Amino acid sequence: MKTANPFGQNIRPVGEVWVWVSGVGLAIGLFMIGFLLAVILWNGLNFFWPKRVALIELDPVGRTEFRDQKLVAGVIMARLALTPENLSPGNADLIDLAIEDPDYMREMQVYTGNRDVFANRNFAFLNMGDIVGITYPDDMLVLERTEWGNAIVRPQELRLGDGMIIAADDPSFSRQLRTLVNEVRERRATITRIERSQIGRLNARMSRERLEVRYLDSLEDPTPAQQAERASRVERIDEIESLIRPLMEQSALLRGMQREHSLAFTLIDGTERVQPLGDVINFYFPNKKGLFQRIGWFLFKIWEFITDYPREANTEGGIFPALFGTFVMTVLMSLAVTPFGVLAAVYLREYAKQGPLVSAVRISINNLAGVPSIVFGVFGLGFFIHEVGAVIDMVFYPRMVAINTPVFGTGGILWASLTLALMTVPVVIVATEEALAAVPRGVREGSLACGASKWQTIQRLVLPASSPGILTGLILAMARGAGEVAPLLLVGVMALAPSLPVDGMFPFVHLDRKFMHLGFHIYIVALQSPDTEATKPLVFASTLMLILLVIVLNLGAIMIRNHLRRKLTSSAF
Amino acid sequence: MSNPFQQSLFKPKAAGAEASSSQPDFIRILDYNFYYGEAQVLFDLNLDIPHQEVTAFIGPSGCGKSTLLRNLNRMNDLIDGIRHEGDITIDGHSIYDPYLEVISLRKRIGMVFQKSNPFPKSIYENIVYSLRVAGRSKKSELDETVERSLKSAALWEEVKDRLQESAFGLSGGQMQRLCIARAIANRPEILLMDEPCSALDPIATGKIEELIHQLKEEFTIVIVTHNMQQAARVSDRTAFFYLGKLIEYGETEQVFMNPTNKQTEAYVSGRFG
């Protein structure tokens, strides 16, 4: 006889399997996110790590050569497997060779630098079967230059301006080189300061005057007053030019001094070269560095990357303008999206009579969040730039319209921010509505019973109580807005903007200026540079910075939100 | 203050105080019918609520006593699709007067809710809320109001050292007394209480009942309660409602000890409800 089970016959926990299935779903999601972050973190940070330079010796009788030499110096980037299908007919015998030594079916990708000499190529691909030795000699030197990327060289001697020569094996060579490089670095900063801010400021004034003159010239029948104005403006242009001239002379003089000292070195193929130190940004002996020196260098490179301007069509240097442009745009977007989103949500939730119309509006807003972003870009172009901007120009800059140089009637950071604000406003509305709905009815009734008006209730109780929820919406909006590129293409983003949207020149915030954006920068670097293979690490590093920027912005908002939450719910203020 | 009616709605406090005891019809409810959409919830109500007395509304759930209470300060205006017939007057003035701003009405009628509803602000700011929304922000006046209201609500001794702390740190009973203090902060004439003790333990309930006794010196109190003993303890007059109709209304002692209506008798003796 069966013993009676008081809980029924089936004592296996029914439905337990769904715990596992749902758990696996979550695990896969988390794994993918973790993997994504890990890949970007690893590749992004790897870009900054100072790698050793290998001297690779090739088999004298093998087929692999590098510029008719059997020696290659460079950073080993990757080891790639060859596939039989991809071998050229002349290399078909590699398959047979690989039977004895599988290395014949592998290739080593080596970053050789010296783009100026090596026919604009950054990499050498070496058959690993032909490699007979890899060493890391101490005297290998990496030069970071203002042009042509890095040079990987063996230094010969320092040629000073006064004719003195310091040989590379001189014990003081490294120290002397450091001193001189620091000297040219400071001088370069001075030149940049003169050219970018002093001359740049005067140039900006001058180009404004020139535009006015162009307008006055375009008049068919200028009045005497206009003729007088033209004369005075021309005079002012001359005045500014006379101010610029000494600055130009000064910078030319400094530029000349930059060429005073030079470094002689040989490339690995034996070519001798002399590089003026003015072109050298930095240098290091990669094989001599210890771990702590490497870590120091790594941190320094990250800092440099964040704070430097890009060089050589964005393929070298830092990302400061892009980072700054993204930041300013996101802040402007937040400033625009929050009031509109919150007010719209307040009307929808608090004032509008709930009914089919409001439901329809609500559904439309939700759907707006799913509209492809490029559509917003087209709208921004068609509405903000061609309509609003054109009207602003007609009212405030009629002369610029006359000579066909729009100010606000062309892409700029204001229109980009407003376009993104429009794109993200549904997120804020939805979040705010939810937050408003969560404010207890009792609080509203209590307030009304105290003699408060509806608006006073909203302003004094409902909005403060829902501010954490509103900030959550803003966080989501910022995360979406900061990473969006497609709409920006149409409303004012630039691959290389001449100036920052915020600077020391009156009125400090230049809403009409075009700007650089990190997302667009990544796109440009990844797809539009001469050697996309060489800029791959840069893409990862820039992506890492974009993620970090979004994290920093979000952390800021989260901290404010948590502060508000504590203030609203805890017993202590 | 731009609305002249706002001043004429009630007599000035001093004058009102003299006439207080001799005003048995301070609040008049006249042939009052009330509808939620199509459903009628109050039927032909007629009752007079005297000045500075405690009037209790009793009756089983859904009898309309809370609805009537919430109509006295037009709290039900928030609900869509409501409709009324008849009139309610306070001190001779209709609360439905089209020239009367509902805000000025509510400024003179404090209300305490079933569930305590402190604002997410400090204790101090909770009390002075009604002053602030009225545009009064003189520090000395606010301080004085906080002390007076909290003392009236028998809460002063417990919270005087933590006025700037959040009201959410108080216990349930303290929160409800805080709500009472908030309701009387702006010196209303009438205090509406909608089952103020239903969520409280007996000790907190006792404190609030004691408080009601003291408050009736100053205010006209209308209290809705489910608790027969409470109605008997705190009120001077009792109205018994059933299914939206006023069944019996009179001196509390008479309603409880000697009800004229069978339904009232059955309800107060606990045989139904």
mmCIF file of C-alpha atoms in Angstrom, chain A residues 25-329:
data_model
loop_
_atom_site.group_PDB
_atom_site.id
_atom_site.type_symbol
_atom_site.label_atom_id
_atom_site.label_comp_id
_atom_site.label_asym_id
_atom_site.label_seq_id
_atom_site.Cartn_x
_atom_site.Cartn_y
_atom_site.Cartn_z
ATOM 1 C CA GLY A 25 18.390 34.124 -20.049
ATOM 2 C CA LEU A 26 19.687 36.661 -17.574
ATOM 3 C CA ALA A 27 23.112 35.034 -17.506
ATOM 4 C CA ILE A 28 23.410 35.231 -21.298
ATOM 5 C CA GLY A 29 22.442 38.882 -21.246
ATOM 6 C CA LEU A 30 24.925 39.686 -18.511
ATOM 7 C CA PHE A 31 27.609 37.697 -20.283
ATOM 8 C CA MET A 32 27.117 39.633 -23.505
ATOM 9 C CA ILE A 33 27.286 42.975 -21.728
ATOM 10 C CA GLY A 34 30.318 41.883 -19.753
ATOM 11 C CA PHE A 35 31.990 40.591 -22.884
ATOM 12 C CA LEU A 36 31.312 43.825 -24.749
ATOM 13 C CA LEU A 37 32.782 45.904 -21.964
ATOM 14 C CA ALA A 38 35.747 43.572 -21.587
ATOM 15 C CA VAL A 39 36.575 43.716 -25.312
ATOM 16 C CA ILE A 40 36.422 47.501 -25.415
ATOM 17 C CA LEU A 41 38.297 47.883 -22.155
ATOM 18 C CA TRP A 42 41.052 45.489 -23.185
ATOM 19 C CA ASN A 43 41.504 46.841 -26.709
ATOM 20 C CA GLY A 44 41.055 50.430 -25.645
ATOM 21 C CA LEU A 45 43.576 50.277 -22.827
ATOM 22 C CA ASN A 46 45.971 48.177 -24.878
ATOM 23 C CA PHE A 47 46.333 51.178 -27.181
ATOM 24 C CA PHE A 48 48.022 53.146 -24.418
ATOM 25 C CA TRP A 49 50.363 50.427 -23.178
ATOM 26 C CA PRO A 50 53.970 50.973 -24.332
ATOM 27 C CA LYS A 51 54.829 47.824 -26.235
ATOM 28 C CA ARG A 52 58.308 46.490 -26.768
ATOM 29 C CA VAL A 53 59.882 46.776 -30.169
ATOM 30 C CA ALA A 54 61.059 43.469 -31.570
ATOM 31 C CA LEU A 55 63.964 43.020 -33.942
ATOM 32 C CA ILE A 56 62.948 40.143 -36.153
ATOM 33 C CA GLU A 57 65.526 38.239 -38.113
ATOM 34 C CA LEU A 58 64.340 36.418 -41.207
ATOM 35 C CA ASP A 59 65.699 33.250 -42.798
ATOM 36 C CA PRO A 60 68.368 34.386 -45.324
ATOM 37 C CA VAL A 61 67.182 31.788 -47.833
ATOM 38 C CA GLY A 62 63.475 32.157 -47.099
ATOM 39 C CA ARG A 63 61.064 34.008 -49.333
ATOM 40 C CA THR A 64 60.032 36.686 -46.836
ATOM 41 C CA GLU A 65 61.791 39.996 -47.111
ATOM 42 C CA PHE A 66 61.190 43.452 -45.842
ATOM 43 C CA ARG A 67 62.436 46.170 -48.193
ATOM 44 C CA ASP A 68 65.110 43.790 -49.550
ATOM 45 C CA GLN A 69 66.312 43.163 -46.031
ATOM 46 C CA LYS A 70 66.191 40.165 -43.778
ATOM 47 C CA LEU A 71 65.614 42.317 -40.684
ATOM 48 C CA VAL A 72 62.420 43.911 -39.440
ATOM 49 C CA ALA A 73 61.963 46.137 -36.399
ATOM 50 C CA GLY A 74 58.521 46.759 -35.057
ATOM 51 C CA VAL A 75 55.810 45.995 -32.558
ATOM 52 C CA ILE A 76 54.314 42.544 -32.896
ATOM 53 C CA MET A 77 50.593 43.177 -33.243
ATOM 54 C CA ALA A 78 49.099 39.776 -34.031
ATOM 55 C CA ARG A 79 49.744 36.285 -35.298
ATOM 56 C CA LEU A 80 47.350 35.355 -38.069
ATOM 57 C CA ALA A 81 46.643 31.931 -39.554
ATOM 58 C CA LEU A 82 46.847 31.625 -43.331
ATOM 59 C CA THR A 83 44.149 29.650 -45.061
ATOM 60 C CA PRO A 84 45.031 27.493 -48.081
ATOM 61 C CA GLU A 85 42.272 29.150 -50.137
ATOM 62 C CA ASN A 86 43.790 32.582 -49.739
ATOM 63 C CA LEU A 87 47.367 31.694 -50.734
ATOM 64 C CA SER A 88 48.627 33.236 -53.950
ATOM 65 C CA PRO A 89 49.641 30.617 -56.568
ATOM 66 C CA GLY A 90 53.328 31.361 -56.014
ATOM 67 C CA ASN A 91 52.994 30.465 -52.357
ATOM 68 C CA ALA A 92 51.113 27.216 -52.819
ATOM 69 C CA ASP A 93 54.119 25.192 -51.631
ATOM 70 C CA LEU A 94 53.662 26.676 -48.140
ATOM 71 C CA ILE A 95 51.083 23.994 -47.547
ATOM 72 C CA ASP A 96 53.770 21.346 -48.008
ATOM 73 C CA LEU A 97 56.267 23.238 -45.890
ATOM 74 C CA ALA A 98 53.690 23.543 -43.171
ATOM 75 C CA ILE A 99 53.568 19.775 -42.808
ATOM 76 C CA GLU A 100 56.984 19.868 -41.207
ATOM 77 C CA ASP A 101 56.693 23.303 -39.593
ATOM 78 C CA PRO A 102 53.159 24.595 -39.079
ATOM 79 C CA ASP A 103 54.568 28.115 -38.698
ATOM 80 C CA TYR A 104 54.668 28.352 -42.494
ATOM 81 C CA MET A 105 50.916 28.685 -42.460
ATOM 82 C CA ARG A 106 51.063 31.615 -40.044
ATOM 83 C CA GLU A 107 51.750 35.262 -40.542
ATOM 84 C CA MET A 108 52.976 37.815 -38.093
ATOM 85 C CA GLN A 109 51.598 41.340 -38.296
ATOM 86 C CA VAL A 110 54.268 43.814 -37.276
ATOM 87 C CA TYR A 111 53.777 47.542 -36.825
ATOM 88 C CA THR A 112 56.868 49.046 -38.430
ATOM 89 C CA GLY A 113 56.085 52.763 -38.249
ATOM 90 C CA ASN A 114 58.226 55.077 -40.389
ATOM 91 C CA ARG A 115 55.365 55.688 -42.751
ATOM 92 C CA ASP A 116 57.323 58.454 -44.480
ATOM 93 C CA VAL A 117 60.001 56.064 -45.656
ATOM 94 C CA PHE A 118 58.117 52.783 -45.908
ATOM 95 C CA ALA A 119 55.772 53.858 -48.722
ATOM 96 C CA ASN A 120 53.014 54.989 -46.403
ATOM 97 C CA ARG A 121 52.556 51.510 -44.959
ATOM 98 C CA ASN A 122 52.247 50.860 -41.250
ATOM 99 C CA PHE A 123 52.488 47.091 -41.142
ATOM 100 C CA ALA A 124 54.664 44.275 -42.373
ATOM 101 C CA PHE A 125 53.231 40.783 -42.703
ATOM 102 C CA LEU A 126 55.913 38.150 -42.168
ATOM 103 C CA ASN A 127 55.616 34.462 -42.737
ATOM 104 C CA MET A 128 56.442 32.959 -39.377
ATOM 105 C CA GLY A 129 58.170 29.983 -40.935
ATOM 106 C CA ASP A 130 60.850 32.338 -42.185
ATOM 107 C CA ILE A 131 61.463 33.942 -38.812
ATOM 108 C CA VAL A 132 64.680 32.680 -37.306
ATOM 109 C CA GLY A 133 65.064 34.980 -34.337
ATOM 110 C CA ILE A 134 63.334 37.669 -32.332
ATOM 111 C CA THR A 135 65.344 39.950 -30.050
ATOM 112 C CA TYR A 136 64.532 43.105 -28.139
ATOM 113 C CA PRO A 137 67.632 45.317 -28.359
ATOM 114 C CA ASP A 138 67.890 48.083 -25.807
ATOM 115 C CA ASP A 139 68.821 50.806 -28.267
ATOM 116 C CA MET A 140 65.579 50.737 -30.236
ATOM 117 C CA LEU A 141 63.980 54.164 -30.065
ATOM 118 C CA VAL A 142 60.381 55.159 -30.736
ATOM 119 C CA LEU A 143 59.835 58.752 -31.847
ATOM 120 C CA GLU A 144 56.380 60.274 -31.810
ATOM 121 C CA ARG A 145 56.305 62.910 -34.494
ATOM 122 C CA THR A 146 54.011 65.696 -35.575
ATOM 123 C CA GLU A 147 53.885 64.181 -39.029
ATOM 124 C CA TRP A 148 54.018 60.662 -40.484
ATOM 125 C CA GLY A 149 53.239 58.926 -37.221
ATOM 126 C CA ASN A 150 55.839 57.096 -35.164
ATOM 127 C CA ALA A 151 59.367 56.343 -36.196
ATOM 128 C CA ILE A 152 61.058 53.168 -34.958
ATOM 129 C CA VAL A 153 64.765 53.761 -35.252
ATOM 130 C CA ARG A 154 68.263 53.231 -33.925
ATOM 131 C CA PRO A 155 69.594 56.620 -32.824
ATOM 132 C CA GLN A 156 73.010 57.715 -34.078
ATOM 133 C CA GLU A 157 73.720 61.156 -32.747
ATOM 134 C CA LEU A 158 72.237 64.426 -31.626
ATOM 135 C CA ARG A 159 73.274 67.377 -33.763
ATOM 136 C CA LEU A 160 72.973 70.557 -31.780
ATOM 137 C CA GLY A 161 72.540 73.951 -33.344
ATOM 138 C CA ASP A 162 75.996 75.095 -32.234
ATOM 139 C CA GLY A 163 77.632 72.236 -34.107
ATOM 140 C CA MET A 164 78.098 70.054 -31.083
ATOM 141 C CA ILE A 165 77.422 66.387 -31.573
ATOM 142 C CA ILE A 166 76.386 63.916 -28.922
ATOM 143 C CA ALA A 167 76.699 60.316 -29.964
ATOM 144 C CA ALA A 168 73.987 57.830 -29.062
ATOM 145 C CA ASP A 169 76.370 55.812 -26.901
ATOM 146 C CA ASP A 170 77.219 58.869 -24.854
ATOM 147 C CA PRO A 171 75.900 58.234 -21.326
ATOM 148 C CA SER A 172 74.203 61.642 -21.310
ATOM 149 C CA PHE A 173 72.482 61.106 -24.663
ATOM 150 C CA SER A 174 69.089 60.116 -23.288
ATOM 151 C CA ARG A 175 69.065 62.944 -20.762
ATOM 152 C CA GLN A 176 70.133 65.513 -23.361
ATOM 153 C CA LEU A 177 67.463 64.294 -25.764
ATOM 154 C CA ARG A 178 64.838 64.569 -23.046
ATOM 155 C CA THR A 179 65.881 68.132 -22.256
ATOM 156 C CA LEU A 180 65.774 69.164 -25.876
ATOM 157 C CA VAL A 181 62.448 67.467 -26.551
ATOM 158 C CA ASN A 182 60.937 69.197 -23.533
ATOM 159 C CA GLU A 183 62.321 72.464 -24.833
ATOM 160 C CA VAL A 184 60.711 72.053 -28.245
ATOM 161 C CA ARG A 185 57.511 70.887 -26.614
ATOM 162 C CA GLU A 186 57.280 74.092 -24.616
ATOM 163 C CA ARG A 187 58.081 76.138 -27.660
ATOM 164 C CA ARG A 188 55.434 74.262 -29.621
ATOM 165 C CA ALA A 189 52.908 75.078 -26.907
ATOM 166 C CA THR A 190 53.900 78.746 -27.208
ATOM 167 C CA ILE A 191 53.469 78.637 -30.966
ATOM 168 C CA THR A 192 50.068 77.006 -30.574
ATOM 169 C CA ARG A 193 49.048 79.622 -28.041
ATOM 170 C CA ILE A 194 50.101 82.434 -30.362
ATOM 171 C CA GLU A 195 48.521 80.927 -33.428
ATOM 172 C CA ARG A 196 45.395 79.452 -31.967
ATOM 173 C CA SER A 197 44.328 82.000 -29.412
ATOM 174 C CA GLN A 198 46.008 85.295 -30.188
ATOM 175 C CA ILE A 199 46.062 85.151 -33.966
ATOM 176 C CA GLY A 200 42.873 83.086 -33.979
ATOM 177 C CA ARG A 201 41.033 85.738 -32.009
ATOM 178 C CA LEU A 202 42.216 88.486 -34.330
ATOM 179 C CA ASN A 203 41.416 86.355 -37.339
ATOM 180 C CA ALA A 204 37.888 85.801 -36.085
ATOM 181 C CA ARG A 205 37.432 89.558 -35.757
ATOM 182 C CA MET A 206 38.970 90.123 -39.139
ATOM 183 C CA SER A 207 36.828 87.578 -40.913
ATOM 184 C CA ARG A 208 33.757 89.234 -39.429
ATOM 185 C CA GLU A 209 34.932 92.563 -40.816
ATOM 186 C CA ARG A 210 35.714 90.957 -44.142
ATOM 187 C CA LEU A 211 32.226 89.514 -44.368
ATOM 188 C CA GLU A 212 30.786 92.947 -43.701
ATOM 189 C CA VAL A 213 32.990 94.404 -46.400
ATOM 190 C CA ARG A 214 31.922 91.648 -48.740
ATOM 191 C CA TYR A 215 28.334 92.564 -48.063
ATOM 192 C CA LEU A 216 28.993 96.250 -48.653
ATOM 193 C CA ASP A 217 30.794 95.401 -51.876
ATOM 194 C CA SER A 218 27.855 93.345 -53.028
ATOM 195 C CA LEU A 219 25.576 96.392 -52.924
ATOM 196 C CA GLU A 220 24.967 97.750 -56.364
ATOM 197 C CA ASP A 221 24.307 101.275 -55.284
ATOM 198 C CA PRO A 222 25.851 101.931 -51.851
ATOM 199 C CA THR A 223 24.739 105.042 -49.994
ATOM 200 C CA PRO A 224 27.403 107.454 -48.762
ATOM 201 C CA ALA A 225 26.913 106.119 -45.263
ATOM 202 C CA GLN A 226 27.616 102.596 -46.480
ATOM 203 C CA GLN A 227 30.654 103.771 -48.377
ATOM 204 C CA ALA A 228 31.928 105.428 -45.242
ATOM 205 C CA GLU A 229 31.262 102.259 -43.292
ATOM 206 C CA ARG A 230 33.172 100.249 -45.848
ATOM 207 C CA ALA A 231 36.128 102.586 -45.588
ATOM 208 C CA SER A 232 36.161 102.376 -41.801
ATOM 209 C CA ARG A 233 35.896 98.606 -41.885
ATOM 210 C CA VAL A 234 38.740 98.310 -44.369
ATOM 211 C CA GLU A 235 40.735 100.529 -42.093
ATOM 212 C CA ARG A 236 39.930 98.250 -39.187
ATOM 213 C CA ILE A 237 41.014 95.220 -41.210
ATOM 214 C CA ASP A 238 44.341 96.884 -41.871
ATOM 215 C CA GLU A 239 44.599 97.658 -38.205
ATOM 216 C CA ILE A 240 43.997 94.043 -37.270
ATOM 217 C CA GLU A 241 46.440 92.895 -39.917
ATOM 218 C CA SER A 242 49.062 95.145 -38.451
ATOM 219 C CA LEU A 243 48.368 93.509 -35.098
ATOM 220 C CA ILE A 244 48.639 90.054 -36.557
ATOM 221 C CA ARG A 245 51.869 90.675 -38.451
ATOM 222 C CA PRO A 246 54.209 90.841 -35.448
ATOM 223 C CA LEU A 247 52.546 87.763 -33.989
ATOM 224 C CA MET A 248 53.097 85.918 -37.248
ATOM 225 C CA GLU A 249 56.714 87.000 -37.242
ATOM 226 C CA GLN A 250 57.090 85.838 -33.696
ATOM 227 C CA SER A 251 55.631 82.426 -34.470
ATOM 228 C CA ALA A 252 57.759 82.123 -37.624
ATOM 229 C CA LEU A 253 60.808 82.883 -35.530
ATOM 230 C CA LEU A 254 59.830 80.222 -33.016
ATOM 231 C CA ARG A 255 59.161 77.774 -35.796
ATOM 232 C CA GLY A 256 62.629 78.441 -37.133
ATOM 233 C CA MET A 257 64.096 77.728 -33.706
ATOM 234 C CA GLN A 258 62.269 74.415 -33.720
ATOM 235 C CA ARG A 259 64.580 73.262 -36.510
ATOM 236 C CA GLU A 260 67.744 74.201 -34.664
ATOM 237 C CA HIS A 261 68.644 70.801 -33.253
ATOM 238 C CA SER A 262 68.190 67.502 -34.974
ATOM 239 C CA LEU A 263 68.514 63.824 -34.378
ATOM 240 C CA ALA A 264 70.318 61.521 -36.760
ATOM 241 C CA PHE A 265 69.266 57.903 -36.814
ATOM 242 C CA THR A 266 69.219 54.851 -39.009
ATOM 243 C CA LEU A 267 66.200 52.829 -39.913
ATOM 244 C CA ILE A 268 66.412 49.082 -39.688
ATOM 245 C CA ASP A 269 66.991 48.788 -43.434
ATOM 246 C CA GLY A 270 70.104 50.913 -43.065
ATOM 247 C CA THR A 271 68.622 54.194 -44.351
ATOM 248 C CA GLU A 272 70.106 57.177 -42.576
ATOM 249 C CA ARG A 273 67.786 60.006 -41.715
ATOM 250 C CA VAL A 274 68.002 63.308 -39.913
ATOM 251 C CA GLN A 275 64.922 64.527 -38.108
ATOM 252 C CA PRO A 276 64.661 68.079 -36.797
ATOM 253 C CA LEU A 277 63.713 67.886 -33.139
ATOM 254 C CA GLY A 278 60.903 70.362 -33.747
ATOM 255 C CA ASP A 279 58.945 67.520 -35.352
ATOM 256 C CA VAL A 280 59.467 65.225 -32.372
ATOM 257 C CA ILE A 281 56.645 65.222 -29.839
ATOM 258 C CA ASN A 282 58.002 62.549 -27.577
ATOM 259 C CA PHE A 283 60.353 59.605 -27.549
ATOM 260 C CA TYR A 284 61.004 56.489 -25.520
ATOM 261 C CA PHE A 285 63.257 53.476 -25.421
ATOM 262 C CA PRO A 286 60.573 50.792 -25.331
ATOM 263 C CA ASN A 287 62.862 47.887 -24.450
ATOM 264 C CA LYS A 288 64.588 49.648 -21.601
ATOM 265 C CA LYS A 289 61.484 50.492 -19.614
ATOM 266 C CA GLY A 290 60.721 48.695 -16.383
ATOM 267 C CA LEU A 291 57.204 47.833 -15.247
ATOM 268 C CA PHE A 292 56.659 50.998 -13.223
ATOM 269 C CA GLN A 293 57.996 53.166 -16.007
ATOM 270 C CA ARG A 294 55.593 51.439 -18.337
ATOM 271 C CA ILE A 295 52.655 52.049 -16.022
ATOM 272 C CA GLY A 296 53.661 55.690 -15.712
ATOM 273 C CA TRP A 297 53.931 55.994 -19.459
ATOM 274 C CA PHE A 298 50.540 54.259 -19.848
ATOM 275 C CA LEU A 299 48.807 56.737 -17.541
ATOM 276 C CA PHE A 300 50.579 59.631 -19.222
ATOM 277 C CA LYS A 301 49.373 58.443 -22.630
ATOM 278 C CA ILE A 302 45.770 58.198 -21.412
ATOM 279 C CA TRP A 303 45.976 61.721 -20.061
ATOM 280 C CA GLU A 304 47.533 62.934 -23.283
ATOM 281 C CA PHE A 305 44.834 61.230 -25.320
ATOM 282 C CA ILE A 306 42.088 62.943 -23.360
ATOM 283 C CA THR A 307 43.635 66.397 -23.397
ATOM 284 C CA ASP A 308 45.312 66.605 -26.805
ATOM 285 C CA TYR A 309 44.017 67.806 -30.121
ATOM 286 C CA PRO A 310 43.972 65.276 -32.952
ATOM 287 C CA ARG A 311 46.748 65.336 -35.520
ATOM 288 C CA GLU A 312 47.189 64.101 -39.055
ATOM 289 C CA ALA A 313 43.536 63.928 -40.087
ATOM 290 C CA ASN A 314 42.483 62.414 -36.758
ATOM 291 C CA THR A 315 44.730 59.374 -37.126
ATOM 292 C CA GLU A 316 47.109 60.500 -34.376
ATOM 293 C CA GLY A 317 46.993 62.603 -31.258
ATOM 294 C CA GLY A 318 44.154 62.995 -28.793
ATOM 295 C CA ILE A 319 40.419 63.448 -28.821
ATOM 296 C CA PHE A 320 39.921 66.483 -26.638
ATOM 297 C CA PRO A 321 37.731 68.512 -29.023
ATOM 298 C CA ALA A 322 35.516 65.507 -29.714
ATOM 299 C CA LEU A 323 35.189 64.688 -26.031
ATOM 300 C CA PHE A 324 34.469 68.297 -25.181
ATOM 301 C CA GLY A 325 31.998 68.679 -28.052
ATOM 302 C CA THR A 326 30.104 65.578 -26.940
ATOM 303 C CA PHE A 327 30.024 66.851 -23.378
ATOM 304 C CA VAL A 328 28.781 70.327 -24.305
ATOM 305 C CA MET A 329 26.208 68.922 -26.696
#
